[in-house]
Coordinates of C-alpha atoms in Angstrom, one line a residue:
Chain A
X2 CA 152.6 167.6 268.8
X3 CA 154.6 166.6 272.4
X4 CA 153.1 163.9 274.4
X5 CA 152.4 164.7 277.7
X6 CA 151.5 161.4 279.1
X7 CA 151.5 158.0 277.9
X8 CA 149.6 154.9 279.3
X9 CA 150.2 151.1 278.1
X10 CA 148.2 148.3 279.5
X11 CA 147.1 150.3 282.5
X12 CA 145.4 147.7 284.9
X13 CA 143.5 148.1 288.1
X14 CA 142.4 145.2 290.2
X15 CA 140.7 145.4 293.5
X16 CA 140.5 141.7 295.5
X17 CA 137.2 141.0 296.9
X18 CA 136.0 138.1 299.1
X19 CA 133.8 136.8 295.8
X20 CA 136.9 137.2 293.8
X21 CA 139.3 139.8 292.2
X22 CA 137.5 142.7 290.5
X23 CA 139.3 143.8 287.4
X24 CA 138.2 147.4 287.3
X25 CA 140.6 148.7 284.6
X26 CA 141.6 146.0 282.0
X27 CA 144.7 146.7 280.0
X28 CA 144.2 150.2 278.5
X29 CA 146.4 152.1 276.8
X30 CA 146.2 155.8 275.4
X31 CA 148.3 159.3 275.2
X32 CA 147.5 162.8 275.6
X33 CA 149.7 165.6 273.8
X34 CA 150.3 168.9 275.4
X35 CA 147.3 171.4 274.9
X36 CA 145.2 168.8 273.9
X37 CA 141.9 167.5 275.7
X38 CA 141.3 163.8 275.8
X39 CA 137.9 162.4 277.2
X40 CA 137.3 159.7 278.7
X41 CA 133.6 158.7 278.5
X42 CA 131.7 155.8 279.7
X43 CA 128.9 154.8 282.2
X44 CA 129.3 154.5 286.1
X45 CA 131.4 151.4 287.1
X46 CA 133.3 151.4 283.5
X47 CA 136.5 152.2 285.6
X48 CA 137.2 155.7 284.3
X49 CA 137.5 157.2 288.1
X50 CA 139.7 154.5 289.0
X51 CA 142.2 155.0 285.8
X52 CA 142.4 159.0 286.7
X53 CA 143.2 157.9 290.2
X54 CA 145.2 155.4 288.9
X55 CA 147.5 157.5 287.3
X56 CA 147.8 159.9 290.2
X57 CA 148.3 156.6 292.3
X58 CA 145.8 158.0 294.7
X59 CA 144.2 154.1 294.3
X60 CA 142.0 153.2 297.6
X61 CA 144.9 150.6 299.6
X62 CA 143.1 147.8 298.4
X63 CA 143.2 148.2 294.8
X64 CA 146.3 147.1 293.1
X65 CA 147.5 149.1 289.8
X66 CA 149.5 147.3 287.1
X67 CA 150.9 148.7 283.5
X68 CA 153.6 147.6 281.3
X69 CA 154.5 152.0 281.2
X70 CA 153.2 155.0 282.4
X71 CA 155.2 157.9 280.8
X72 CA 154.4 161.5 282.2
X73 CA 156.7 164.1 280.8
X74 CA 159.7 161.7 280.0
X75 CA 159.7 160.3 283.3
X76 CA 158.4 156.8 284.0
X77 CA 155.5 157.0 286.5
X78 CA 156.3 153.2 287.5
X79 CA 159.9 153.8 288.7
X80 CA 159.0 156.9 290.9
X81 CA 158.0 155.5 294.1
X82 CA 155.5 157.2 296.6
X83 CA 158.1 159.8 297.2
X84 CA 158.7 160.5 293.7
X85 CA 154.6 160.7 293.2
X86 CA 154.0 163.1 296.1
X87 CA 156.5 165.4 294.4
X88 CA 154.4 165.4 291.2
X89 CA 151.2 165.3 292.6
X90 CA 149.8 168.9 293.0
X91 CA 152.8 170.2 290.8
X92 CA 153.1 168.9 287.4
X93 CA 150.1 166.9 287.6
X94 CA 147.2 168.1 289.4
X95 CA 143.3 167.0 289.6
X96 CA 139.7 168.5 290.1
X97 CA 137.2 166.0 291.4
X98 CA 133.3 165.3 291.3
X99 CA 132.4 166.5 294.8
X100 CA 133.0 170.4 294.9
X101 CA 131.0 170.5 298.4
X102 CA 133.1 167.7 300.1
X103 CA 136.8 168.3 298.4
X104 CA 137.3 171.4 300.3
X105 CA 138.7 171.1 304.0
X106 CA 136.0 172.4 306.2
X107 CA 138.5 173.7 309.3
X108 CA 141.0 175.7 307.0
X109 CA 140.1 179.0 304.8
X110 CA 140.4 178.9 300.7
X111 CA 143.5 180.6 301.1
X112 CA 145.2 178.1 303.3
X113 CA 144.1 175.3 301.5
X114 CA 145.2 177.0 298.2
X115 CA 148.6 178.1 299.2
X116 CA 150.2 175.1 300.8
X117 CA 150.7 173.4 297.5
X118 CA 152.7 175.8 295.9
X119 CA 154.5 176.6 299.5
X120 CA 155.2 173.1 299.3
X121 CA 156.5 172.5 295.9
X122 CA 157.7 175.4 295.0
X123 CA 159.0 176.7 298.4
X124 CA 157.7 180.2 297.0
X125 CA 157.2 183.4 300.2
X126 CA 153.7 183.3 301.7
X127 CA 153.5 186.8 300.0
X128 CA 153.8 185.4 296.5
X129 CA 151.5 182.2 297.2
X130 CA 149.2 184.6 298.2
X131 CA 149.6 187.0 295.0
X132 CA 149.4 183.5 292.9
X133 CA 146.3 182.8 294.6
X134 CA 144.5 185.8 294.2
X135 CA 145.6 186.0 290.6
X136 CA 144.2 182.5 290.0
X137 CA 140.9 183.2 291.6
X138 CA 140.3 185.9 289.4
X139 CA 141.6 183.8 286.5
X140 CA 138.6 181.2 287.4
X141 CA 136.2 184.1 287.8
X142 CA 135.8 184.8 291.6
X143 CA 134.8 188.6 292.4
X144 CA 136.6 190.0 295.4
X145 CA 139.5 187.3 295.0
X146 CA 141.6 188.6 297.8
X147 CA 138.8 188.8 300.2
X148 CA 137.7 184.8 299.4
X149 CA 141.2 183.7 300.8
X150 CA 140.1 184.4 304.5
X151 CA 136.5 182.5 303.7
X152 CA 135.9 179.0 304.6
X153 CA 134.1 176.6 302.3
X154 CA 130.9 176.7 304.0
X155 CA 130.8 180.1 302.9
X156 CA 130.7 179.6 299.2
X157 CA 128.6 177.8 296.9
X158 CA 128.8 174.3 295.0
X159 CA 130.1 176.3 291.6
X160 CA 132.4 178.9 293.2
X161 CA 133.7 176.0 295.3
X162 CA 134.3 174.1 292.0
X163 CA 136.0 177.3 290.7
X164 CA 138.3 177.5 293.8
X165 CA 139.3 173.8 293.2
X166 CA 140.0 174.5 289.5
X167 CA 142.3 177.7 290.9
X168 CA 143.8 175.2 293.3
X169 CA 144.8 172.6 290.7
X170 CA 146.4 175.4 288.8
X171 CA 148.6 176.8 291.8
X172 CA 151.6 174.9 290.4
X173 CA 151.0 175.4 286.5
X174 CA 150.6 171.7 286.3
X175 CA 151.4 170.0 282.3
X176 CA 148.5 167.7 282.7
X177 CA 145.3 168.4 284.6
X178 CA 142.9 165.5 285.7
X179 CA 138.9 166.7 285.6
X180 CA 136.9 163.7 287.2
X181 CA 133.3 164.6 286.2
X182 CA 134.0 168.3 287.3
X183 CA 130.4 169.2 286.3
X184 CA 128.4 166.4 287.6
X185 CA 127.5 167.9 290.6
X186 CA 126.6 171.3 289.5
X187 CA 123.4 173.1 288.1
X188 CA 123.4 173.0 284.1
X189 CA 124.2 176.9 284.0
X190 CA 127.2 176.6 285.9
X191 CA 128.4 173.5 284.0
X192 CA 128.5 175.2 281.0
X193 CA 130.6 177.9 282.5
X194 CA 133.1 175.4 284.4
X195 CA 133.6 173.5 281.1
X196 CA 133.9 176.7 279.1
X197 CA 136.5 178.0 282.1
X198 CA 138.5 174.7 282.0
X199 CA 138.8 174.8 278.2
X200 CA 139.9 178.7 278.5
X201 CA 142.5 177.7 280.8
X202 CA 143.8 174.7 279.0
X203 CA 144.4 177.2 275.8
X204 CA 146.5 179.9 278.3
X205 CA 148.3 177.7 280.2
X206 CA 148.7 174.9 277.4
X207 CA 147.9 172.0 279.6
X208 CA 147.1 168.3 278.6
X209 CA 143.4 168.1 279.9
X210 CA 142.0 164.1 280.6
X211 CA 138.3 164.9 281.3
X212 CA 136.5 162.1 282.7
X213 CA 132.6 162.2 282.2
X214 CA 129.5 160.1 281.2
X215 CA 127.7 162.8 279.5
X216 CA 128.1 163.0 275.7
X217 CA 127.3 166.4 275.8
X218 CA 130.5 167.8 277.8
X219 CA 132.3 165.4 275.2
X220 CA 130.9 167.2 272.1
X221 CA 132.0 170.7 273.7
X222 CA 135.3 170.4 275.3
X223 CA 137.2 166.9 273.7
X224 CA 139.7 166.8 270.9
X225 CA 139.7 163.2 271.6
X226 CA 137.6 160.8 272.9
X227 CA 138.2 157.1 274.5
X228 CA 134.9 155.4 275.3
X229 CA 135.2 153.0 278.0
X230 CA 132.8 150.1 278.7
X231 CA 133.6 147.3 281.4
X232 CA 137.2 148.6 282.3
X233 CA 138.1 148.2 278.3
X234 CA 138.8 151.5 275.9
X235 CA 136.4 150.1 273.3
X236 CA 136.7 153.0 270.8
X237 CA 138.9 156.1 270.6
X238 CA 139.4 158.6 268.1
X239 CA 138.9 162.5 267.3
X240 CA 135.9 163.9 268.5
X241 CA 134.4 164.8 265.0
X242 CA 135.1 161.3 263.5
X243 CA 133.4 159.3 266.9
X244 CA 130.4 161.6 266.6
X245 CA 130.1 161.2 263.0
X246 CA 131.0 157.7 262.5
X247 CA 130.7 155.8 265.8
X248 CA 131.6 152.4 264.5
X249 CA 131.4 150.0 268.0
X250 CA 127.8 148.9 268.7
X251 CA 128.5 150.2 272.5
X252 CA 128.8 154.2 271.1
X253 CA 127.0 153.8 268.5
X254 CA 124.2 153.0 271.4
X255 CA 125.2 155.8 273.7
X256 CA 124.8 158.2 270.8
X257 CA 121.4 156.6 269.9
X258 CA 120.4 157.2 273.8
X259 CA 120.5 161.4 273.2
X260 CA 117.8 163.3 271.5
X261 CA 119.0 165.6 268.7
X262 CA 117.1 168.8 268.4
X263 CA 115.5 169.1 264.7
X264 CA 116.0 165.3 264.3
X265 CA 114.4 163.5 267.1
X266 CA 110.6 163.5 266.6
X267 CA 108.3 164.9 269.6
X268 CA 107.1 161.7 271.1
X269 CA 109.6 159.4 269.5
X270 CA 111.2 156.9 272.2
X271 CA 115.0 157.6 273.1
X272 CA 117.9 154.4 272.0
X273 CA 118.4 152.2 274.8
X274 CA 120.6 149.3 275.6
X275 CA 119.1 146.0 276.2
X276 CA 121.2 144.2 279.0
X277 CA 123.2 144.6 282.2
X278 CA 126.9 145.2 282.4
X279 CA 128.8 142.0 282.8
X280 CA 130.4 141.0 286.5
X281 CA 133.7 142.3 286.1
X282 CA 134.9 140.2 288.4
X283 CA 137.3 137.2 287.3
X284 CA 138.6 136.7 283.9
X285 CA 136.7 137.9 281.0
X286 CA 137.1 136.0 277.4
X287 CA 136.4 138.1 274.1
X288 CA 134.2 141.2 273.9
X289 CA 132.5 142.2 277.3
X290 CA 129.8 143.7 275.1
X291 CA 128.8 140.6 273.2
X292 CA 125.9 139.9 275.7
X293 CA 124.0 143.0 274.5
X294 CA 125.2 143.6 271.0
X295 CA 122.8 142.8 268.2
X296 CA 126.0 142.5 266.0
X297 CA 127.4 139.8 268.0
X298 CA 128.7 136.4 266.6
X299 CA 130.2 133.4 267.9
X300 CA 134.1 135.0 267.1
X301 CA 133.0 137.9 269.6
X302 CA 133.9 135.4 272.6
X303 CA 137.5 135.0 270.9
X304 CA 140.3 137.8 272.2
X305 CA 139.4 140.8 270.4
X306 CA 142.5 143.0 269.0
X307 CA 141.8 146.8 268.7
X308 CA 141.5 147.7 265.0
X309 CA 142.1 151.1 263.1
X310 CA 139.4 151.9 260.7
X311 CA 140.5 155.2 259.9
X312 CA 143.3 157.7 260.3
X313 CA 142.9 158.6 264.6
X314 CA 140.2 155.9 265.2
X315 CA 140.5 152.5 266.7
X316 CA 137.6 150.0 267.6
X317 CA 137.7 147.0 269.5
X318 CA 135.5 145.1 267.7
X319 CA 136.2 142.1 265.8
X320 CA 133.2 143.1 263.1
X321 CA 133.9 146.9 262.7
X322 CA 134.2 146.8 259.1
X323 CA 131.2 145.3 258.9
X324 CA 129.1 147.3 261.8
X325 CA 130.7 150.3 260.1
X326 CA 129.2 149.5 256.5
X327 CA 125.7 148.8 258.4
X328 CA 126.0 152.2 260.1
X329 CA 127.1 154.1 256.9
X330 CA 124.2 152.2 254.9
X331 CA 121.4 153.4 257.7
X332 CA 122.4 156.7 257.5
X333 CA 122.5 157.4 254.0
Chain B
X6 CA 134.0 184.4 316.8
X7 CA 133.3 187.4 319.3
X8 CA 129.7 187.5 318.9
X9 CA 129.6 183.2 319.3
X10 CA 131.6 183.8 322.5
X11 CA 129.4 186.5 323.8
X12 CA 126.4 184.3 323.4
X13 CA 127.9 181.1 325.0
X14 CA 128.8 183.4 328.2
X15 CA 125.3 184.7 328.7
X16 CA 124.4 180.9 328.1
X17 CA 126.6 180.1 331.0
X18 CA 125.4 182.5 333.1
X19 CA 121.8 181.5 332.5
X20 CA 122.9 177.6 333.2
X21 CA 124.7 178.4 336.3
X22 CA 121.8 180.9 338.1
X23 CA 119.4 177.7 337.0
X24 CA 121.9 175.1 338.8
X25 CA 122.0 177.6 341.6
X26 CA 118.3 177.8 342.1
X27 CA 118.5 174.0 342.2
X28 CA 121.4 173.3 344.4
X29 CA 119.7 175.9 347.1
X30 CA 116.4 173.9 346.7
X31 CA 118.5 170.9 347.9
X32 CA 118.4 172.2 351.3
X33 CA 114.5 172.2 351.8
X34 CA 114.2 168.5 349.8
X35 CA 115.0 166.7 352.9
X36 CA 112.5 168.0 355.1
X37 CA 113.1 171.1 357.3
X38 CA 116.8 172.0 357.8
X39 CA 116.3 174.0 361.1
X40 CA 114.8 170.8 362.6
X41 CA 117.5 168.4 361.6
X42 CA 120.0 170.6 362.4
X43 CA 118.4 170.9 366.3
X44 CA 118.5 167.3 366.6
X45 CA 116.3 165.0 367.8
X46 CA 115.6 166.0 371.5
X47 CA 115.4 169.8 370.5
X48 CA 112.3 171.7 371.4
X49 CA 110.5 174.2 369.7
X50 CA 112.4 176.6 371.2
X51 CA 115.5 175.8 370.2
X52 CA 114.3 175.0 366.4
X53 CA 113.2 178.5 366.5
X54 CA 116.3 179.7 368.1
X55 CA 118.2 177.8 364.9
X56 CA 115.8 179.4 362.4
X57 CA 116.5 182.6 363.7
X58 CA 120.4 182.3 363.7
X59 CA 120.4 180.2 360.0
X60 CA 118.0 183.1 358.7
X61 CA 115.4 180.2 357.8
X62 CA 112.7 182.5 359.3
X63 CA 113.1 184.6 356.3
X64 CA 111.0 184.0 352.8
X65 CA 112.7 181.4 351.0
X66 CA 113.7 183.9 347.6
X67 CA 115.4 186.3 350.5
X68 CA 116.9 183.3 351.8
X69 CA 118.5 182.2 347.9
X70 CA 119.3 185.6 347.0
X71 CA 121.7 186.2 349.9
X72 CA 123.0 183.0 349.7
X73 CA 123.8 183.4 345.9
X74 CA 125.1 187.0 346.7
X75 CA 127.3 185.5 349.2
X76 CA 128.3 182.3 346.8
X77 CA 129.3 184.6 343.9
X78 CA 132.3 186.4 346.6
X79 CA 133.1 182.9 347.7
X80 CA 131.1 183.3 350.8
X81 CA 129.7 179.9 351.8
X82 CA 128.7 180.3 355.4
X83 CA 130.4 178.1 358.0
X84 CA 130.4 174.2 358.1
X85 CA 128.2 172.6 360.5
X86 CA 130.2 169.7 361.0
X87 CA 133.8 171.8 360.8
X88 CA 132.6 174.8 362.5
X89 CA 135.3 176.6 359.8
X90 CA 134.4 178.6 356.7
X91 CA 133.3 176.6 353.9
X92 CA 135.6 178.4 351.6
X93 CA 138.8 177.3 353.4
X94 CA 137.7 173.9 353.5
X95 CA 137.2 174.0 349.7
X96 CA 140.2 175.9 349.3
X97 CA 142.2 173.3 351.3
X98 CA 141.1 170.4 349.3
X99 CA 140.7 171.7 345.9
X100 CA 144.5 171.5 344.8
X101 CA 144.5 167.7 345.5
X102 CA 141.6 167.5 343.2
X103 CA 142.6 169.9 340.7
X104 CA 146.2 168.1 340.4
X105 CA 144.4 164.4 340.3
X106 CA 142.0 165.5 337.6
X107 CA 144.7 167.6 335.4
X108 CA 147.2 164.3 335.5
X109 CA 144.5 162.1 334.6
X110 CA 143.3 164.1 331.9
X111 CA 146.8 164.4 330.4
X112 CA 147.3 160.7 330.8
X113 CA 144.0 159.7 329.5
X114 CA 144.7 162.1 326.2
X115 CA 148.2 161.1 325.9
X116 CA 147.3 157.3 325.8
X117 CA 144.2 157.4 324.0
X118 CA 144.8 160.0 321.0
X119 CA 148.0 158.1 319.3
X120 CA 146.3 154.5 320.2
X121 CA 143.2 155.8 318.4
X122 CA 145.1 157.3 315.6
X123 CA 147.2 154.1 315.0
X124 CA 144.3 151.9 315.0
X125 CA 143.0 154.1 312.8
X126 CA 145.7 154.3 310.5
X127 CA 146.2 150.5 310.3
X128 CA 142.5 149.4 311.0
X129 CA 142.1 145.4 312.0
X130 CA 146.1 145.3 312.2
X131 CA 147.7 143.9 315.3
X132 CA 147.9 147.3 316.8
X133 CA 144.4 147.8 316.1
X134 CA 143.4 144.6 318.0
X135 CA 145.4 145.9 321.3
X136 CA 143.9 149.0 320.9
X137 CA 140.6 147.3 321.1
X138 CA 141.6 145.1 324.1
X139 CA 142.9 147.6 326.1
X140 CA 139.6 149.5 325.7
X141 CA 137.4 146.4 326.6
X142 CA 139.6 146.0 329.5
X143 CA 139.1 150.0 330.6
X144 CA 135.5 149.8 330.4
X145 CA 134.9 146.2 331.9
X146 CA 137.5 146.8 335.1
X147 CA 135.7 148.3 337.7
X148 CA 138.0 151.4 339.3
X149 CA 138.0 150.7 342.7
X150 CA 139.1 147.0 341.7
X151 CA 141.6 148.0 339.4
X152 CA 143.1 150.9 342.0
X153 CA 143.1 148.0 344.7
X154 CA 145.2 145.7 342.1
X155 CA 147.6 148.5 341.5
X156 CA 148.4 149.1 345.1
X157 CA 148.8 145.3 345.4
X158 CA 151.6 145.1 342.4
X159 CA 152.8 148.5 342.7
X160 CA 152.8 149.1 346.6
X161 CA 153.0 145.9 348.2
X162 CA 154.7 143.5 345.5
X163 CA 156.9 145.6 344.0
X164 CA 157.1 148.7 346.5
X165 CA 157.9 151.7 344.3
X166 CA 155.3 153.5 344.8
X167 CA 153.5 154.9 347.9
X168 CA 149.6 153.5 348.5
X169 CA 148.3 156.2 350.2
X170 CA 148.2 160.3 350.9
X171 CA 149.0 163.1 348.8
X172 CA 152.3 164.7 350.0
X173 CA 154.4 164.2 346.9
X174 CA 153.9 163.8 343.2
X175 CA 154.4 159.8 343.8
X176 CA 151.1 159.8 345.8
X177 CA 149.2 160.9 342.6
X178 CA 151.0 158.2 340.1
X179 CA 148.4 155.6 340.4
X180 CA 145.4 157.5 341.5
X181 CA 146.3 159.2 337.9
X182 CA 146.5 156.1 336.2
X183 CA 143.2 154.6 337.3
X184 CA 141.1 157.6 336.9
X185 CA 142.5 158.4 333.5
X186 CA 142.3 154.5 332.2
X187 CA 138.7 154.9 333.0
X188 CA 138.1 157.6 330.3
X189 CA 140.8 156.2 327.8
X190 CA 138.4 153.4 326.2
X191 CA 135.9 156.4 324.8
X192 CA 138.6 158.8 323.8
X193 CA 140.2 156.0 321.7
X194 CA 137.6 154.6 320.3
X195 CA 136.1 157.9 319.1
X196 CA 139.4 159.1 317.9
X197 CA 139.6 155.8 315.8
X198 CA 136.2 156.1 314.4
X199 CA 136.2 159.8 313.5
X200 CA 139.7 159.6 312.1
X201 CA 138.9 156.4 310.1
X202 CA 135.8 158.7 308.9
X203 CA 137.8 161.5 308.1
X204 CA 140.8 159.6 306.1
X205 CA 138.3 158.3 303.6
X206 CA 137.0 161.7 303.1
X207 CA 136.9 163.4 299.9
X208 CA 139.2 166.8 301.3
X209 CA 141.9 164.1 302.4
X210 CA 141.9 162.7 299.1
X211 CA 142.4 166.5 297.8
X212 CA 145.2 166.8 300.4
X213 CA 146.9 164.0 298.8
X214 CA 146.5 165.1 295.3
X215 CA 148.1 168.4 296.5
X216 CA 151.0 166.1 297.1
X217 CA 151.2 166.7 300.7
X218 CA 153.5 164.7 302.9
X219 CA 151.2 161.7 304.8
X220 CA 152.0 163.1 308.1
X221 CA 151.0 166.6 306.7
X222 CA 147.7 165.1 305.6
X223 CA 147.1 163.2 308.8
X224 CA 147.8 165.9 311.4
X225 CA 146.6 169.1 309.4
X226 CA 144.1 167.4 307.2
X227 CA 142.7 164.8 308.8
X228 CA 143.1 164.9 312.7
X229 CA 141.8 168.3 313.3
X230 CA 138.5 167.3 312.1
X231 CA 138.3 163.9 313.3
X232 CA 138.9 165.3 317.1
X233 CA 135.6 167.6 317.2
X234 CA 134.0 165.1 319.2
X235 CA 136.6 163.8 321.2
X236 CA 137.1 167.6 322.6
X237 CA 133.2 167.6 323.5
X238 CA 133.5 164.2 325.2
X239 CA 136.6 165.4 327.2
X240 CA 135.1 168.4 328.3
X241 CA 132.4 166.1 329.9
X242 CA 135.3 163.6 331.3
X243 CA 137.3 166.2 332.8
X244 CA 134.0 167.3 334.8
X245 CA 134.0 163.8 336.0
X246 CA 137.2 163.6 337.0
X247 CA 137.0 166.6 338.9
X248 CA 133.8 165.9 340.8
X249 CA 133.3 162.1 340.7
X250 CA 136.6 160.8 341.7
X251 CA 135.3 160.1 345.1
X252 CA 136.2 156.4 345.1
X253 CA 139.3 157.1 343.7
X254 CA 140.4 159.3 346.4
X255 CA 138.8 157.4 349.1
X256 CA 141.1 154.3 348.5
X257 CA 144.1 156.3 347.8
X258 CA 143.0 158.5 350.9
X259 CA 143.6 161.5 348.6
X260 CA 141.5 164.4 350.7
X261 CA 140.3 166.1 348.2
X262 CA 137.0 168.0 347.0
X263 CA 135.1 164.7 346.1
X264 CA 135.9 163.3 349.3
X265 CA 134.5 166.2 351.1
X266 CA 131.4 166.2 349.3
X267 CA 131.0 162.6 350.7
X268 CA 132.0 163.3 354.2
X269 CA 129.5 166.5 354.2
X270 CA 126.6 164.5 352.6
X271 CA 126.8 161.6 355.3
X272 CA 127.1 164.2 357.8
X273 CA 124.4 166.4 356.9
X274 CA 126.5 169.4 356.5
X275 CA 124.3 171.3 354.2
X276 CA 126.6 174.7 353.6
X277 CA 129.5 172.2 352.5
X278 CA 127.2 170.2 350.5
X279 CA 125.7 173.8 348.4
X280 CA 129.1 175.0 347.9
X281 CA 130.8 171.8 347.2
X282 CA 127.7 171.4 344.4
X283 CA 127.6 174.5 343.3
X284 CA 131.3 174.7 342.6
X285 CA 131.3 171.1 340.9
X286 CA 128.3 172.5 338.6
X287 CA 130.6 175.4 338.1
X288 CA 133.7 173.4 336.8
X289 CA 130.8 171.5 334.6
X290 CA 129.4 174.9 333.1
X291 CA 133.1 176.2 332.5
X292 CA 134.3 173.5 331.0
X293 CA 131.3 173.2 328.5
X294 CA 131.9 177.1 327.8
X295 CA 135.8 176.1 327.0
X296 CA 135.1 173.2 324.9
X297 CA 132.5 175.4 322.7
X298 CA 134.9 177.8 322.2
X299 CA 137.9 175.2 321.2
X300 CA 135.3 173.4 319.1
X301 CA 134.1 176.4 317.2
X302 CA 138.1 177.5 316.7
X303 CA 138.4 174.0 315.5
X304 CA 135.3 173.7 313.4
X305 CA 134.6 177.1 311.7
X306 CA 130.7 176.3 310.4
X307 CA 130.0 176.6 314.0
X308 CA 130.8 180.0 314.5
X309 CA 127.8 181.4 313.3
X310 CA 126.0 179.2 315.0

């Protein structure tokens, strides 16, 4: 598979009065054509900032740093803001969490769908309109042509998110970044939207990065998973491998929090992870999860390398092998 | 949009009817108008004669409808003081007031909106501070004092502009600056706050994520939404500029409608006072109506209201 995006040692820091907040602390990952990578983690772990950093849409105070961000063979660190603007909405597109507020209330759906393609591809108004209707139909909106003259306030949340998806696909991007695309939607609509993203990915052969805190979503759509904690990727690998043999104590904790039909007995307490996320202000030595981890030892305070524990399965934990053995034992 | 416009027109008509009743009743608020007109040494017969001459002997509602019927045809009777038709007085004075109001409004908008945009684009920068200083000054300076200072500087120390009169465009420069500057701070602060708010909105992020150029993001996606409250304020301010320019007109000896209102109030010239008041109310009503239409065009969500 050809690699669409490859990121090495991405860092995002935000200077605050209390010190520098290291929101993303050196993460590396790749996404290939036609593949879905899920970035999963709890609120504040840096997953949304990661996606904004890729698009270079970070708030002006936040600083982005990386050893390499390569997209379709282009080094994004070297293209500058003008170069990024040429790619944004064109070869890389993004869908946001809040469909209710992500569309401009003052312009029609058609206007907002068409402006990107007219800018990037220089197509005529008619061609842009045809493409908009085609994509609105693709994302399952009925009476697509008449929707073009409607305003965002005339559409429901689910419809608006479909419009956002159609908008992201207007220029036929190679990479689609979806930042919690279903969080603000009803459960039934969530399932439809996820299904839609998956279908469209297959049809247009895109690389998709899907950001979520919902492991149910991950299980549904991901090919590969990267679990983030406190600005780092602590475990990554194929989705089946991560769900069947979670190795990092944090990933195990997360999976323990989910009730499993048929396995979790009625009235049984679900798992929790004790403690709280450490402050991300200032430098952090050793494993960020150590203060909440039942496997923690003195060695965890030292620098942690990422270990490969199986093909396509990497874990950032010095005790990965032991944890894996214990976990395998408890499962047996 | 058509239904919305029709509703607004109906509302405007209802408001102007209410206002006209209020304006008409002002006549009786200060006592019997016939007695006031007749003067201190008039006897009973004089007063009765005046009542008959002006129609004060008829029932009040008849007087009101007669007056209203005249008013919609531009017929306000004769000025008690000038002995001229009121409508002639007004048509003579109105162009001065209109010119001043339009110029002052244009000046205020052209100064405040770019400054507000710059201040919002670079918050807490030097330009933001400078704009804030300008705003504070504008709100703190009494306009008569500011007018006098401009006269001292530009008509006396450096005599490049006339200090009084209304004969050429040069006569309008200083009054325009004084009247316009008064409205500038509010416009500027409103543009700045609105734009700051909109610039951090999700849909502006969407626009940037589409790869649109910064200028397009700013002018198409951000400013149009940020400017909505400014439009409403501008309508009210414009009404104020057309009607409340009495001080400015006095300082610069511009014989406009505001000045006429002041003269006729002090001379108990009630037909003129009524006419000017009604006219000024109509200004506000028409401006509010236009602002409503403009807002509906800018903001599709209110078209259904």
